[in-house]
């Protein structure tokens, strides 16, 4: 069943994803989990957060000096994502001390799908949310328009 991102709440909410999530980089499968959560926010496709223990060992390297602030979730810290075949600077992030409403994603990791080789929800390859700041995952069952394209910064 299709979901419109315009039916998602503001402030956003976090919920269990109940779907298989996979991430590939540098010819390696670096995430394969059924324990992800997704954050849903008006005008944004879902962002998937995976338990850090479901990320391949050694793939996440803390980025130096890079944090951002979300009014809903708190302060995000970033990771470089490193495999034998490829390195992506600031390709993933986490909330090590989220606000109480987002405790479910404490230390979970979100990946920018446009910076990875491929991301999948179940067996569907994800399309990255437009723009370079947001990390939403677009699948066939998520309907836009989506924040991130030119002219949408004021949404």
XYZ file of C-alpha atoms in Angstrom:
155
model
C 0.000 0.000 0.000
C 1.386 3.405 -0.987
C 2.170 6.088 1.597
C 2.225 9.800 0.888
C 5.036 11.675 2.616
C 2.464 14.434 3.122
C 0.648 12.127 5.549
C 3.798 11.696 7.660
C 3.819 13.711 10.901
C 5.627 16.846 11.955
C 7.309 16.558 14.358
C 8.571 13.269 12.920
C 8.113 9.866 14.508
C 10.251 6.732 14.660
C 8.857 3.228 14.165
C 10.154 -0.299 13.524
C 10.628 -0.844 9.785
C 9.444 -4.484 9.672
C 11.329 -4.927 6.395
C 14.736 -6.198 5.349
C 17.327 -3.438 4.810
C 20.614 -3.954 2.956
C 23.478 -1.620 2.069
C 26.302 -2.341 -0.389
C 29.546 -0.430 -0.826
C 32.766 -1.263 -2.643
C 31.458 -4.650 -3.731
C 30.650 -5.627 -0.139
C 27.382 -6.169 1.675
C 27.907 -3.964 4.730
C 24.392 -4.118 6.214
C 21.782 -6.872 6.163
C 19.151 -6.511 8.860
C 15.493 -6.953 9.673
C 15.863 -4.825 12.819
C 15.876 -1.334 11.271
C 13.753 1.605 12.339
C 12.513 4.331 10.060
C 11.953 7.994 10.772
C 8.928 9.527 9.076
C 8.641 13.289 8.608
C 6.313 15.398 6.490
C 7.661 15.898 2.943
C 10.554 13.442 3.390
C 10.856 9.823 2.301
C 11.695 7.526 5.249
C 15.206 7.480 6.640
C 16.269 4.007 7.776
C 18.382 3.500 10.911
C 20.076 0.136 11.415
C 21.500 -1.225 14.662
C 25.241 -0.570 14.760
C 25.846 -4.240 15.541
C 24.251 -5.103 12.163
C 26.889 -3.087 10.274
C 29.950 -5.029 9.088
C 32.844 -4.670 11.550
C 35.401 -1.965 10.770
C 33.299 -0.245 8.116
C 32.383 2.826 10.187
C 35.164 5.291 11.001
C 34.165 8.398 13.005
C 34.441 11.584 10.931
C 36.484 14.284 12.581
C 34.713 17.369 13.840
C 31.463 16.871 11.950
C 28.157 17.174 13.801
C 24.770 18.609 12.926
C 21.752 19.495 15.029
C 18.186 18.301 14.438
C 15.528 20.107 16.431
C 13.685 16.782 16.875
C 16.424 14.166 17.302
C 19.370 16.087 18.763
C 23.045 16.124 17.737
C 24.176 13.789 14.958
C 27.719 12.465 14.611
C 29.040 11.286 11.250
C 31.006 8.328 9.963
C 33.220 7.741 6.969
C 32.182 4.415 5.444
C 35.238 2.366 4.489
C 35.514 -0.918 2.582
C 38.415 -2.462 0.707
C 36.894 -1.213 -2.542
C 35.729 2.279 -1.596
C 35.668 5.046 1.025
C 32.805 7.516 1.400
C 33.455 10.495 3.657
C 30.512 11.279 5.939
C 28.418 8.591 4.293
C 26.536 7.679 7.486
C 25.447 9.235 10.758
C 24.154 8.375 14.219
C 22.492 9.985 17.227
C 24.535 8.831 20.248
C 22.317 10.773 22.686
C 18.957 11.394 20.987
C 16.005 13.208 22.488
C 13.606 10.966 24.453
C 11.136 10.568 21.545
C 13.943 9.071 19.415
C 15.512 6.741 21.970
C 14.769 3.815 19.595
C 17.532 5.020 17.242
C 20.212 5.604 19.900
C 23.531 4.515 18.340
C 21.730 3.192 15.231
C 23.274 4.175 11.905
C 21.659 5.834 8.887
C 23.309 5.751 5.455
C 22.983 8.249 2.607
C 21.634 5.959 -0.119
C 22.973 8.180 -2.918
C 26.523 7.793 -1.616
C 26.429 3.999 -1.320
C 26.708 1.601 -4.274
C 23.202 0.308 -3.570
C 20.610 0.249 -0.798
C 17.611 -2.067 -0.680
C 14.343 -2.294 1.214
C 13.315 -5.919 0.905
C 14.415 -6.642 -2.686
C 13.711 -3.176 -4.082
C 16.647 -0.925 -4.904
C 16.188 2.445 -3.234
C 16.319 5.818 -4.982
C 18.018 8.539 -2.931
C 16.078 11.575 -1.779
C 17.054 14.553 -3.961
C 19.634 16.978 -2.618
C 22.799 16.206 -0.718
C 21.680 17.032 2.827
C 18.791 14.618 3.344
C 19.112 10.866 3.627
C 15.644 9.615 2.688
C 15.086 6.296 0.937
C 12.507 6.364 -1.885
C 10.727 3.122 -2.762
C 7.776 2.479 -5.064
C 5.352 2.567 -2.130
C 6.353 6.099 -1.044
C 4.715 9.000 -2.863
C 6.025 12.600 -3.102
C 6.723 15.281 -4.029
C 9.792 15.143 -1.781
C 11.724 17.895 -0.086
C 15.246 18.227 -1.473
C 14.739 19.198 -5.100
C 15.562 22.736 -6.200
C 13.090 25.256 -4.770
C 11.978 23.153 -1.782
C 14.262 24.496 0.956
C 11.405 26.610 2.336
C 9.017 23.682 2.776
